[in-house]
Amino acid sequence: MSEVEKHSSADDLWLVIDGKVYDVTPFMDDHPGGGEIMLSAAGKDGTQDFEDVGHSPHARELLKKFYLDEFAGGAASGKAATKSGGGGVSIIAVLLPLLVVLMAYFASKLS
Ligand code: HEM
């Protein structure tokens, strides 16, 4: 996020929308909603602002032209952590009952 915050002026403007970083500097003069409003969303996650306006599919298509990179902080890394966490849980969920069954089997053999 600190990297994105460095680009929050009218002549160098990055926005984070839905886990992706966009360099919208060339779009400042062309934005139908005005450059000023985009400046207000700069240096922070602009997803909410972008969604609140109810941008058209055309606007979402335009967004692709300014795509820069995946956002590595905040919500995006949160999603990644949830994914890897989910994998770990499912392995335990498979191994644990197997271990219990094996222990029960050997216990009955011994007695
Ligand atoms: C790269 C990002 C953005 C793109 C490509 C974009 C594109 C557009 C386009 C094409 C429109 C015309 C209406 C439509 O097609 O939906 C529009 C309108 C508008 N946009 Fe954006 N926009 C962006 C970011 C933002 C952000 C971050 C905000 C708010 C902070 C914002 C606020 C508005 C507003 C208020 C309007 C309505 C203008 C009006 O109807 O008078 N936009 N935008």
PDB file of C-alpha atoms and ligand atoms in Angstrom:
ATOM      1  CA  MET A   1       0.000   0.000   0.000  1.00  0.00           C
ATOM      2  CA  SER A   2       2.866   2.408   0.764  1.00  0.00           C
ATOM      3  CA  GLU A   3       4.036   1.898  -2.843  1.00  0.00           C
ATOM      4  CA  VAL A   4       0.580   2.895  -4.123  1.00  0.00           C
ATOM      5  CA  GLU A   5       0.508   5.906  -1.782  1.00  0.00           C
ATOM      6  CA  LYS A   6       3.586   7.295  -3.533  1.00  0.00           C
ATOM      7  CA  HIS A   7       1.468   7.725  -6.670  1.00  0.00           C
ATOM      8  CA  SER A   8      -1.384   9.898  -5.456  1.00  0.00           C
ATOM      9  CA  SER A   9      -0.934  13.166  -7.332  1.00  0.00           C
ATOM     10  CA  ALA A  10      -2.806  14.388 -10.408  1.00  0.00           C
ATOM     11  CA  ASP A  11       0.168  13.755 -12.722  1.00  0.00           C
ATOM     12  CA  ASP A  12       1.005  10.326 -11.259  1.00  0.00           C
ATOM     13  CA  LEU A  13      -2.036   8.494  -9.996  1.00  0.00           C
ATOM     14  CA  TRP A  14      -2.490   4.850  -9.018  1.00  0.00           C
ATOM     15  CA  LEU A  15      -5.748   3.317  -7.813  1.00  0.00           C
ATOM     16  CA  VAL A  16      -6.435  -0.037  -6.154  1.00  0.00           C
ATOM     17  CA  ILE A  17      -9.710  -1.559  -7.351  1.00  0.00           C
ATOM     18  CA  ASP A  18     -10.739  -5.108  -6.496  1.00  0.00           C
ATOM     19  CA  GLY A  19      -7.241  -6.337  -5.643  1.00  0.00           C
ATOM     20  CA  LYS A  20      -5.571  -4.840  -8.703  1.00  0.00           C
ATOM     21  CA  VAL A  21      -3.436  -1.736  -9.157  1.00  0.00           C
ATOM     22  CA  TYR A  22      -4.284   0.665 -11.986  1.00  0.00           C
ATOM     23  CA  ASP A  23      -2.218   3.561 -13.304  1.00  0.00           C
ATOM     24  CA  VAL A  24      -4.984   5.984 -14.281  1.00  0.00           C
ATOM     25  CA  THR A  25      -2.734   9.016 -14.909  1.00  0.00           C
ATOM     26  CA  PRO A  26      -3.575   9.188 -18.659  1.00  0.00           C
ATOM     27  CA  PHE A  27      -7.299   8.920 -17.837  1.00  0.00           C
ATOM     28  CA  MET A  28      -7.427  11.890 -15.448  1.00  0.00           C
ATOM     29  CA  ASP A  29      -8.548  14.356 -18.160  1.00  0.00           C
ATOM     30  CA  ASP A  30     -10.925  11.882 -19.821  1.00  0.00           C
ATOM     31  CA  HIS A  31     -12.814  10.507 -16.818  1.00  0.00           C
ATOM     32  CA  PRO A  32     -16.514  11.439 -17.217  1.00  0.00           C
ATOM     33  CA  GLY A  33     -16.777  11.782 -13.436  1.00  0.00           C
ATOM     34  CA  GLY A  34     -13.811  14.180 -13.412  1.00  0.00           C
ATOM     35  CA  GLY A  35     -10.166  13.881 -12.438  1.00  0.00           C
ATOM     36  CA  GLU A  36     -10.736  15.443  -9.051  1.00  0.00           C
ATOM     37  CA  ILE A  37     -12.921  12.562  -7.831  1.00  0.00           C
ATOM     38  CA  MET A  38     -10.321   9.980  -8.834  1.00  0.00           C
ATOM     39  CA  LEU A  39      -7.729  11.963  -6.939  1.00  0.00           C
ATOM     40  CA  SER A  40      -9.895  11.524  -3.831  1.00  0.00           C
ATOM     41  CA  ALA A  41      -9.636   7.728  -4.192  1.00  0.00           C
ATOM     42  CA  ALA A  42      -5.853   7.761  -4.795  1.00  0.00           C
ATOM     43  CA  GLY A  43      -3.444   6.085  -2.402  1.00  0.00           C
ATOM     44  CA  LYS A  44      -6.172   3.919  -0.876  1.00  0.00           C
ATOM     45  CA  ASP A  45      -8.429   1.033  -1.882  1.00  0.00           C
ATOM     46  CA  GLY A  46     -10.876   2.672  -4.315  1.00  0.00           C
ATOM     47  CA  THR A  47     -13.063  -0.439  -4.779  1.00  0.00           C
ATOM     48  CA  GLN A  48     -15.913   0.911  -2.643  1.00  0.00           C
ATOM     49  CA  ASP A  49     -15.889   4.326  -4.369  1.00  0.00           C
ATOM     50  CA  PHE A  50     -15.783   2.674  -7.787  1.00  0.00           C
ATOM     51  CA  GLU A  51     -18.654   0.307  -6.947  1.00  0.00           C
ATOM     52  CA  ASP A  52     -20.779   3.008  -5.251  1.00  0.00           C
ATOM     53  CA  VAL A  53     -20.951   4.968  -8.508  1.00  0.00           C
ATOM     54  CA  GLY A  54     -22.313   1.902 -10.313  1.00  0.00           C
ATOM     55  CA  HIS A  55     -19.875   2.118 -13.213  1.00  0.00           C
ATOM     56  CA  SER A  56     -21.094   0.654 -16.517  1.00  0.00           C
ATOM     57  CA  PRO A  57     -19.609  -2.459 -18.184  1.00  0.00           C
ATOM     58  CA  HIS A  58     -17.936   0.005 -20.579  1.00  0.00           C
ATOM     59  CA  ALA A  59     -16.173   1.639 -17.622  1.00  0.00           C
ATOM     60  CA  ARG A  60     -15.009  -1.794 -16.396  1.00  0.00           C
ATOM     61  CA  GLU A  61     -13.707  -2.526 -19.893  1.00  0.00           C
ATOM     62  CA  LEU A  62     -11.753   0.754 -19.832  1.00  0.00           C
ATOM     63  CA  LEU A  63     -10.222  -0.252 -16.523  1.00  0.00           C
ATOM     64  CA  LYS A  64      -8.286  -3.063 -18.246  1.00  0.00           C
ATOM     65  CA  LYS A  65      -6.333  -0.511 -20.298  1.00  0.00           C
ATOM     66  CA  PHE A  66      -4.817   0.931 -17.128  1.00  0.00           C
ATOM     67  CA  TYR A  67      -4.009  -2.364 -15.398  1.00  0.00           C
ATOM     68  CA  LEU A  68      -0.574  -2.281 -13.839  1.00  0.00           C
ATOM     69  CA  ASP A  69      -0.176  -5.163 -11.384  1.00  0.00           C
ATOM     70  CA  GLU A  70      -1.795  -7.344  -8.754  1.00  0.00           C
ATOM     71  CA  PHE A  71      -2.131  -5.588  -5.405  1.00  0.00           C
ATOM     72  CA  ALA A  72       0.189  -7.375  -2.974  1.00  0.00           C
ATOM     73  CA  GLY A  73      -1.158  -5.903   0.267  1.00  0.00           C
ATOM     74  CA  GLY A  74      -4.455  -5.758   2.164  1.00  0.00           C
ATOM     75  CA  ALA A  75      -7.411  -7.649   0.742  1.00  0.00           C
ATOM     76  CA  ALA A  76      -5.454  -9.493  -1.964  1.00  0.00           C
ATOM     77  CA  SER A  77      -2.967 -11.122   0.432  1.00  0.00           C
ATOM     78  CA  GLY A  78      -5.845 -11.818   2.811  1.00  0.00           C
ATOM     79  CA  LYS A  79      -7.475 -13.936   0.107  1.00  0.00           C
ATOM     80  CA  ALA A  80      -4.210 -15.840  -0.481  1.00  0.00           C
ATOM     81  CA  ALA A  81      -3.850 -16.573   3.238  1.00  0.00           C
ATOM     82  CA  THR A  82      -7.401 -17.943   3.380  1.00  0.00           C
ATOM     83  CA  LYS A  83      -6.682 -20.201   0.409  1.00  0.00           C
ATOM     84  CA  SER A  84      -3.509 -21.771   1.850  1.00  0.00           C
ATOM     85  CA  GLY A  85      -5.205 -22.070   5.250  1.00  0.00           C
ATOM     86  CA  GLY A  86      -8.066 -23.967   3.623  1.00  0.00           C
ATOM     87  CA  GLY A  87      -5.611 -26.452   2.087  1.00  0.00           C
ATOM     88  CA  GLY A  88      -3.964 -27.154   5.438  1.00  0.00           C
ATOM     89  CA  VAL A  89      -7.283 -27.815   7.145  1.00  0.00           C
ATOM     90  CA  SER A  90      -8.406 -30.312   4.513  1.00  0.00           C
ATOM     91  CA  ILE A  91      -5.177 -32.357   4.868  1.00  0.00           C
ATOM     92  CA  ILE A  92      -5.713 -32.605   8.626  1.00  0.00           C
ATOM     93  CA  ALA A  93      -9.362 -33.456   8.025  1.00  0.00           C
ATOM     94  CA  VAL A  94      -8.258 -36.470   5.947  1.00  0.00           C
ATOM     95  CA  LEU A  95      -5.294 -37.624   8.048  1.00  0.00           C
ATOM     96  CA  LEU A  96      -6.842 -37.351  11.498  1.00  0.00           C
ATOM     97  CA  PRO A  97      -9.703 -39.873  11.064  1.00  0.00           C
ATOM     98  CA  LEU A  98      -7.240 -42.216   9.313  1.00  0.00           C
ATOM     99  CA  LEU A  99      -4.933 -42.029  12.317  1.00  0.00           C
ATOM    100  CA  VAL A 100      -7.797 -42.720  14.712  1.00  0.00           C
ATOM    101  CA  VAL A 101      -8.890 -45.766  12.693  1.00  0.00           C
ATOM    102  CA  LEU A 102      -5.326 -47.108  12.573  1.00  0.00           C
ATOM    103  CA  MET A 103      -4.887 -46.631  16.342  1.00  0.00           C
ATOM    104  CA  ALA A 104      -8.193 -48.391  17.008  1.00  0.00           C
ATOM    105  CA  TYR A 105      -7.116 -51.264  14.743  1.00  0.00           C
ATOM    106  CA  PHE A 106      -3.777 -51.764  16.510  1.00  0.00           C
ATOM    107  CA  ALA A 107      -5.382 -51.366  19.923  1.00  0.00           C
ATOM    108  CA  SER A 108      -7.820 -54.182  19.150  1.00  0.00           C
ATOM    109  CA  LYS A 109      -4.945 -56.359  17.835  1.00  0.00           C
ATOM    110  CA  LEU A 110      -2.971 -55.869  21.051  1.00  0.00           C
ATOM    111  CA  SER A 111      -5.792 -56.683  23.456  1.00  0.00           C
TER     112      SER A 111
HETATM  113  C1  HEM B   1      -9.750   3.649 -13.670  1.00  0.00           C
HETATM  114  C2  HEM B   1     -10.823   3.811 -12.969  1.00  0.00           C
HETATM  115  C3  HEM B   1     -12.100   4.405 -13.527  1.00  0.00           C
HETATM  116  C4  HEM B   1     -12.635   4.317 -14.787  1.00  0.00           C
HETATM  117  C5  HEM B   1     -12.069   3.566 -15.992  1.00  0.00           C
HETATM  118  C6  HEM B   1     -13.859   5.085 -14.763  1.00  0.00           C
HETATM  119  C7  HEM B   1     -14.684   5.264 -15.862  1.00  0.00           C
HETATM  120  C8  HEM B   1     -15.854   5.954 -15.853  1.00  0.00           C
HETATM  121  C9  HEM B   1     -16.773   6.062 -16.966  1.00  0.00           C
HETATM  122  C10 HEM B   1     -16.574   5.423 -18.347  1.00  0.00           C
HETATM  123  C11 HEM B   1     -17.811   6.808 -16.554  1.00  0.00           C
HETATM  124  C12 HEM B   1     -19.057   7.173 -17.388  1.00  0.00           C
HETATM  125  C13 HEM B   1     -20.277   6.425 -16.876  1.00  0.00           C
HETATM  126  C14 HEM B   1     -20.121   4.930 -17.012  1.00  0.00           C
HETATM  127  O1  HEM B   1     -19.801   4.438 -18.120  1.00  0.00           O
HETATM  128  O2  HEM B   1     -20.295   4.205 -15.995  1.00  0.00           O
HETATM  129  C15 HEM B   1     -17.563   7.204 -15.189  1.00  0.00           C
HETATM  130  C16 HEM B   1     -18.401   7.995 -14.439  1.00  0.00           C
HETATM  131  C17 HEM B   1     -18.186   8.331 -13.121  1.00  0.00           C
HETATM  132  N1  HEM B   1     -17.110   7.942 -12.346  1.00  0.00           N
HETATM  133 FE1  HEM B   1     -15.575   6.796 -12.928  1.00  0.00          FE
HETATM  134  N2  HEM B   1     -14.046   5.615 -13.521  1.00  0.00           N
HETATM  135  C18 HEM B   1     -12.991   5.214 -12.727  1.00  0.00           C
HETATM  136  C19 HEM B   1     -12.793   5.501 -11.402  1.00  0.00           C
HETATM  137  C20 HEM B   1     -13.632   6.223 -10.609  1.00  0.00           C
HETATM  138  C21 HEM B   1     -13.475   6.443  -9.204  1.00  0.00           C
HETATM  139  C22 HEM B   1     -12.356   5.863  -8.348  1.00  0.00           C
HETATM  140  C23 HEM B   1     -14.513   7.224  -8.820  1.00  0.00           C
HETATM  141  C24 HEM B   1     -14.858   7.757  -7.460  1.00  0.00           C
HETATM  142  C25 HEM B   1     -13.998   8.035  -6.532  1.00  0.00           C
HETATM  143  C26 HEM B   1     -15.320   7.511  -9.969  1.00  0.00           C
HETATM  144  C27 HEM B   1     -16.446   8.288 -10.003  1.00  0.00           C
HETATM  145  C28 HEM B   1     -17.275   8.470 -11.079  1.00  0.00           C
HETATM  146  C29 HEM B   1     -18.493   9.263 -11.065  1.00  0.00           C
HETATM  147  C30 HEM B   1     -19.042  10.029  -9.868  1.00  0.00           C
HETATM  148  C31 HEM B   1     -19.058   9.163 -12.329  1.00  0.00           C
HETATM  149  C32 HEM B   1     -20.384   9.751 -12.778  1.00  0.00           C
HETATM  150  C33 HEM B   1     -20.182  10.998 -13.533  1.00  0.00           C
HETATM  151  C34 HEM B   1     -21.531  11.556 -13.941  1.00  0.00           C
HETATM  152  O3  HEM B   1     -22.410  10.777 -14.317  1.00  0.00           O
HETATM  153  O4  HEM B   1     -21.653  12.778 -13.881  1.00  0.00           O
HETATM  154  N3  HEM B   1     -14.766   6.873 -11.043  1.00  0.00           N
HETATM  155  N4  HEM B   1     -16.370   6.675 -14.784  1.00  0.00           N
END
